[in-house]
mmCIF file of C-alpha atoms and ligand atoms in Angstrom:
data_model
loop_
_atom_site.group_PDB
_atom_site.id
_atom_site.type_symbol
_atom_site.label_atom_id
_atom_site.label_comp_id
_atom_site.label_asym_id
_atom_site.label_seq_id
_atom_site.Cartn_x
_atom_site.Cartn_y
_atom_site.Cartn_z
ATOM 1 C CA UNK A 25 0.027 0.183 -0.119
ATOM 2 C CA UNK A 26 3.010 2.097 0.570
ATOM 3 C CA UNK A 27 4.229 2.139 -3.041
ATOM 4 C CA UNK A 28 0.425 2.624 -4.255
ATOM 5 C CA UNK A 29 0.015 5.985 -1.623
ATOM 6 C CA UNK A 30 3.454 7.046 -3.148
ATOM 7 C CA UNK A 31 2.427 7.410 -6.778
ATOM 8 C CA UNK A 32 -0.590 9.601 -5.829
ATOM 9 C CA UNK A 33 1.746 11.758 -3.532
ATOM 10 C CA UNK A 34 3.973 12.028 -6.591
ATOM 11 C CA UNK A 35 1.147 12.776 -9.161
ATOM 12 C CA UNK A 36 -0.059 15.738 -6.469
ATOM 13 C CA UNK A 37 3.154 17.072 -5.873
ATOM 14 C CA UNK A 38 4.528 17.082 -9.600
ATOM 15 C CA UNK A 39 0.770 18.374 -10.914
ATOM 16 C CA UNK A 40 1.536 21.670 -8.555
ATOM 17 C CA UNK A 41 4.830 22.093 -9.266
ATOM 18 C CA UNK A 42 3.624 22.105 -13.013
ATOM 19 C CA UNK A 43 0.978 24.202 -12.566
ATOM 20 C CA UNK A 44 2.793 26.649 -10.363
ATOM 21 C CA UNK A 45 5.021 27.317 -13.247
ATOM 22 C CA UNK A 46 2.213 27.271 -15.626
ATOM 23 C CA UNK A 47 -1.134 27.652 -14.817
ATOM 24 C CA UNK A 48 -2.835 26.542 -18.425
ATOM 25 C CA UNK A 49 -0.242 23.385 -18.732
ATOM 26 C CA UNK A 50 -3.092 20.902 -18.641
ATOM 27 C CA UNK A 51 -5.733 22.777 -19.523
ATOM 28 C CA UNK A 52 -3.909 23.545 -23.127
ATOM 29 C CA UNK A 53 -3.421 19.634 -23.452
ATOM 30 C CA UNK A 54 -7.145 18.677 -22.508
ATOM 31 C CA UNK A 55 -8.102 19.190 -26.598
ATOM 32 C CA UNK A 56 -7.298 17.460 -29.390
ATOM 33 C CA UNK A 57 -4.046 15.435 -29.271
ATOM 34 C CA UNK A 58 -1.592 16.156 -32.308
ATOM 35 C CA UNK A 59 1.429 13.932 -32.045
ATOM 36 C CA UNK A 60 4.044 13.329 -34.425
ATOM 37 C CA UNK A 61 4.847 10.069 -32.945
ATOM 38 C CA UNK A 62 3.795 6.581 -32.190
ATOM 39 C CA UNK A 63 6.394 4.620 -30.486
ATOM 40 C CA UNK A 64 5.944 1.014 -30.507
ATOM 41 C CA UNK A 65 7.859 -0.486 -27.446
ATOM 42 C CA UNK A 66 8.294 -3.305 -24.972
ATOM 43 C CA UNK A 67 6.592 -3.018 -21.656
ATOM 44 C CA UNK A 68 9.440 -3.579 -19.702
ATOM 45 C CA UNK A 69 9.406 -1.029 -16.899
ATOM 46 C CA UNK A 70 13.090 -0.072 -17.308
ATOM 47 C CA UNK A 71 12.423 1.341 -20.700
ATOM 48 C CA UNK A 72 10.798 5.221 -19.633
ATOM 49 C CA UNK A 73 11.276 6.526 -23.136
ATOM 50 C CA UNK A 74 8.726 9.409 -22.825
ATOM 51 C CA UNK A 75 10.670 10.145 -19.652
ATOM 52 C CA UNK A 76 13.853 10.403 -21.006
ATOM 53 C CA UNK A 77 13.089 11.412 -24.534
ATOM 54 C CA UNK A 78 11.477 14.640 -22.740
ATOM 55 C CA UNK A 79 8.729 14.297 -24.713
ATOM 56 C CA UNK A 80 5.214 16.685 -23.058
ATOM 57 C CA UNK A 81 1.681 15.032 -22.719
ATOM 58 C CA UNK A 82 0.173 14.965 -26.156
ATOM 59 C CA UNK A 83 3.249 14.435 -28.079
ATOM 60 C CA UNK A 84 3.820 11.122 -28.147
ATOM 61 C CA UNK A 85 1.318 7.955 -29.278
ATOM 62 C CA UNK A 86 2.135 4.649 -27.065
ATOM 63 C CA UNK A 87 1.884 1.069 -27.600
ATOM 64 C CA UNK A 88 3.977 -1.356 -26.049
ATOM 65 C CA UNK A 89 3.496 -5.449 -25.175
ATOM 66 C CA UNK A 90 5.858 -7.851 -24.472
ATOM 67 C CA UNK A 91 9.422 -7.475 -26.721
ATOM 68 C CA UNK A 92 7.904 -4.652 -28.726
ATOM 69 C CA UNK A 93 5.886 -6.845 -31.331
ATOM 70 C CA UNK A 94 4.211 -5.694 -34.528
ATOM 71 C CA UNK A 95 2.339 -8.963 -35.323
ATOM 72 C CA UNK A 96 0.336 -8.987 -38.253
ATOM 73 C CA UNK A 97 -2.501 -10.862 -36.543
ATOM 74 C CA UNK A 98 -2.390 -8.628 -33.284
ATOM 75 C CA UNK A 99 -5.590 -6.735 -33.655
ATOM 76 C CA UNK A 100 -4.703 -4.268 -30.551
ATOM 77 C CA UNK A 101 -1.139 -3.145 -32.407
ATOM 78 C CA UNK A 102 -2.969 -2.682 -35.860
ATOM 79 C CA UNK A 103 -5.641 -0.947 -34.261
ATOM 80 C CA UNK A 104 -3.343 1.302 -32.520
ATOM 81 C CA UNK A 105 -1.666 1.496 -35.941
ATOM 82 C CA UNK A 106 -4.457 2.647 -37.876
ATOM 83 C CA UNK A 107 -5.455 5.546 -35.441
ATOM 84 C CA UNK A 108 -2.589 7.442 -35.099
ATOM 85 C CA UNK A 109 -1.780 7.029 -39.069
ATOM 86 C CA UNK A 110 -5.337 7.705 -40.702
ATOM 87 C CA UNK A 111 -6.646 9.889 -37.710
ATOM 88 C CA UNK A 112 -3.972 11.216 -36.098
ATOM 89 C CA UNK A 113 -1.649 11.582 -39.058
ATOM 90 C CA UNK A 114 1.517 10.587 -36.890
ATOM 91 C CA UNK A 115 4.706 11.508 -39.017
ATOM 92 C CA UNK A 116 6.930 9.069 -37.445
ATOM 93 C CA UNK A 117 6.166 4.913 -36.434
ATOM 94 C CA UNK A 118 9.160 3.876 -34.304
ATOM 95 C CA UNK A 119 9.835 0.442 -33.290
ATOM 96 C CA UNK A 120 12.038 0.590 -30.075
ATOM 97 C CA UNK A 121 13.686 -2.328 -28.409
ATOM 98 C CA UNK A 122 15.825 -2.639 -25.057
ATOM 99 C CA UNK A 123 19.054 -4.923 -24.433
ATOM 100 C CA UNK A 124 18.328 -7.428 -21.524
ATOM 101 C CA UNK A 125 14.428 -7.658 -22.534
ATOM 102 C CA UNK A 126 13.404 -10.712 -20.749
ATOM 103 C CA UNK A 127 10.988 -11.422 -23.656
ATOM 104 C CA UNK A 128 13.745 -11.900 -26.557
ATOM 105 C CA UNK A 129 15.983 -13.976 -24.093
ATOM 106 C CA UNK A 130 13.015 -15.791 -23.232
ATOM 107 C CA UNK A 131 12.642 -16.809 -26.880
ATOM 108 C CA UNK A 132 16.575 -17.566 -27.174
ATOM 109 C CA UNK A 133 16.192 -20.653 -24.577
ATOM 110 C CA UNK A 134 14.697 -23.925 -24.625
ATOM 111 C CA UNK A 135 12.334 -23.137 -21.982
ATOM 112 C CA UNK A 136 8.835 -23.310 -22.276
ATOM 113 C CA UNK A 137 7.027 -20.032 -20.685
ATOM 114 C CA UNK A 138 3.604 -21.295 -21.198
ATOM 115 C CA UNK A 139 0.998 -18.763 -23.232
ATOM 116 C CA UNK A 140 3.816 -16.580 -23.929
ATOM 117 C CA UNK A 141 5.649 -18.866 -25.910
ATOM 118 C CA UNK A 142 3.194 -17.847 -28.685
ATOM 119 C CA UNK A 143 3.484 -14.191 -28.135
ATOM 120 C CA UNK A 144 7.319 -14.531 -28.562
ATOM 121 C CA UNK A 145 6.845 -17.509 -31.579
ATOM 122 C CA UNK A 146 8.161 -14.934 -34.085
ATOM 123 C CA UNK A 147 11.245 -14.058 -32.128
ATOM 124 C CA UNK A 148 12.046 -17.617 -31.942
ATOM 125 C CA UNK A 149 11.797 -17.731 -36.057
ATOM 126 C CA UNK A 150 14.300 -14.222 -36.532
ATOM 127 C CA UNK A 151 16.601 -16.417 -34.425
ATOM 128 C CA UNK A 152 16.254 -19.336 -36.933
ATOM 129 C CA UNK A 153 16.720 -17.309 -39.661
ATOM 130 C CA UNK A 154 19.608 -15.903 -38.806
ATOM 131 C CA UNK A 155 21.187 -18.696 -37.676
ATOM 132 C CA UNK A 156 24.177 -17.849 -39.682
ATOM 133 C CA UNK A 157 25.264 -14.807 -38.935
ATOM 134 C CA UNK A 158 24.220 -15.205 -34.642
ATOM 135 C CA UNK A 159 26.056 -18.606 -34.765
ATOM 136 C CA UNK A 160 29.112 -16.184 -35.778
ATOM 137 C CA UNK A 161 28.973 -14.164 -32.676
ATOM 138 C CA UNK A 162 31.161 -15.854 -29.867
ATOM 139 C CA UNK A 163 30.076 -13.795 -26.898
ATOM 140 C CA UNK A 164 26.747 -14.724 -25.465
ATOM 141 C CA UNK A 165 25.867 -11.049 -24.715
ATOM 142 C CA UNK A 166 26.805 -9.875 -27.858
ATOM 143 C CA UNK A 167 24.724 -12.159 -29.509
ATOM 144 C CA UNK A 168 21.743 -11.331 -27.191
ATOM 145 C CA UNK A 169 22.218 -8.004 -28.143
ATOM 146 C CA UNK A 170 21.834 -8.553 -31.964
ATOM 147 C CA UNK A 171 18.773 -10.781 -31.380
ATOM 148 C CA UNK A 172 17.298 -7.666 -29.787
ATOM 149 C CA UNK A 173 18.265 -5.735 -32.976
ATOM 150 C CA UNK A 174 17.196 -7.981 -35.243
ATOM 151 C CA UNK A 175 14.295 -8.113 -33.532
ATOM 152 C CA UNK A 176 13.459 -4.465 -33.779
ATOM 153 C CA UNK A 177 14.661 -4.864 -38.049
ATOM 154 C CA UNK A 178 12.002 -7.615 -38.366
ATOM 155 C CA UNK A 179 9.275 -5.618 -36.632
ATOM 156 C CA UNK A 180 9.641 -2.269 -38.498
ATOM 157 C CA UNK A 181 9.531 -4.709 -41.527
ATOM 158 C CA UNK A 182 6.350 -5.589 -40.062
ATOM 159 C CA UNK A 183 4.663 -2.499 -39.333
ATOM 160 C CA UNK A 184 6.049 -2.008 -43.526
ATOM 161 C CA UNK A 185 3.511 -4.818 -44.600
ATOM 162 C CA UNK A 186 0.525 -3.706 -42.974
ATOM 163 C CA UNK A 187 -2.627 -2.343 -45.059
ATOM 164 C CA UNK A 188 -2.464 0.615 -43.053
ATOM 165 C CA UNK A 189 1.356 1.836 -43.809
ATOM 166 C CA UNK A 190 0.922 0.260 -47.576
ATOM 167 C CA UNK A 191 -2.498 2.040 -48.244
ATOM 168 C CA UNK A 192 -0.412 5.480 -46.661
ATOM 169 C CA UNK A 193 2.725 5.234 -48.914
ATOM 170 C CA UNK A 194 0.778 4.115 -52.176
ATOM 171 C CA UNK A 195 -1.403 7.592 -51.640
ATOM 172 C CA UNK A 196 2.526 9.384 -51.307
ATOM 173 C CA UNK A 197 1.940 9.828 -47.608
ATOM 174 C CA UNK A 198 3.537 9.311 -44.304
ATOM 175 C CA UNK A 199 4.580 7.336 -42.074
ATOM 176 C CA UNK A 200 8.190 7.425 -41.603
ATOM 177 C CA UNK A 201 9.521 4.056 -39.861
ATOM 178 C CA UNK A 202 12.218 3.944 -37.844
ATOM 179 C CA UNK A 203 14.415 1.379 -36.107
ATOM 180 C CA UNK A 204 15.689 1.874 -32.251
ATOM 181 C CA UNK A 205 17.048 -0.003 -29.691
ATOM 182 C CA UNK A 206 17.411 1.542 -25.596
ATOM 183 C CA UNK A 207 20.465 0.513 -23.863
ATOM 184 C CA UNK A 208 19.134 0.355 -20.495
ATOM 185 C CA UNK A 209 23.147 0.242 -19.068
ATOM 186 C CA UNK A 210 23.466 3.993 -20.217
ATOM 187 C CA UNK A 211 20.135 4.985 -20.741
ATOM 188 C CA UNK A 212 20.858 6.326 -24.869
ATOM 189 C CA UNK A 213 18.290 5.286 -27.810
ATOM 190 C CA UNK A 214 20.686 4.078 -30.471
ATOM 191 C CA UNK A 215 18.877 4.050 -34.176
ATOM 192 C CA UNK A 216 19.207 0.972 -35.930
ATOM 193 C CA UNK A 217 17.269 2.340 -39.494
ATOM 194 C CA UNK A 218 16.075 5.480 -39.756
ATOM 195 C CA UNK A 219 13.508 7.142 -42.434
ATOM 196 C CA UNK A 220 11.930 3.679 -43.975
ATOM 197 C CA UNK A 221 9.224 5.583 -46.237
ATOM 198 C CA UNK A 222 8.813 2.632 -48.534
ATOM 199 C CA UNK A 223 8.897 -0.943 -49.933
ATOM 200 C CA UNK A 224 12.514 -0.586 -51.413
ATOM 201 C CA UNK A 225 13.967 0.543 -47.962
ATOM 202 C CA UNK A 226 11.985 -2.066 -46.080
ATOM 203 C CA UNK A 227 13.412 -5.149 -48.264
ATOM 204 C CA UNK A 228 16.457 -4.447 -47.052
ATOM 205 C CA UNK A 229 15.528 -4.220 -43.488
ATOM 206 C CA UNK A 230 15.883 -8.007 -43.044
ATOM 207 C CA UNK A 231 19.263 -8.269 -45.300
ATOM 208 C CA UNK A 232 21.095 -4.864 -43.945
ATOM 209 C CA UNK A 233 23.436 -6.317 -40.438
ATOM 210 C CA UNK A 234 23.331 -2.707 -39.501
ATOM 211 C CA UNK A 235 22.246 0.381 -41.064
ATOM 212 C CA UNK A 236 24.576 3.795 -40.642
ATOM 213 C CA UNK A 237 23.244 6.326 -38.453
ATOM 214 C CA UNK A 238 23.195 9.128 -41.161
ATOM 215 C CA UNK A 239 21.200 7.281 -43.450
HETATM 216 CO CO1 CO B 318 11.484 -6.258 -23.534
#
């Protein structure tokens, strides 16, 4: 109960602090939301992307699930995507993975975890598809990091294949797709692939080992 109480106390003191500096802060944001970003991230509690990127309420539309999946049969993420692209007209759709992702780790092992195994099946498939590359990474820690990155790239590719993104691109519209990884050791976001704006670039996603930052 102490922890829960702390949430309400923090909430009141943060609101008091913010409104003292800017009395209209919340009132201004209560109207229409016009976010520039959709973030698809992992549910992991160590990944507070909104806090660490300094976005204000109304700037980032967010969907989070275990291991930041964008699965073609997941009505939840597809609905979020459709609303973000077709109604909110977000410019940037970002998939953000993170190192030390428990979901990715679970998918790399042989142990069964019950229901969540179904959710993680796509990552197992990614591991299998990239077996050649992964087997050549001697360090198990580096291999783990690489699977985190490959998982992000695959989810960006998955997004590119959705009817929502295909439809937008065919009309010459945004969004731009981006793949990022968050390093929980130092708090920094690293771009893996940026500005995927069409099918040619999307096709390269699963073949290019690493995209350059300035891309
Ligand atoms: Co995770």
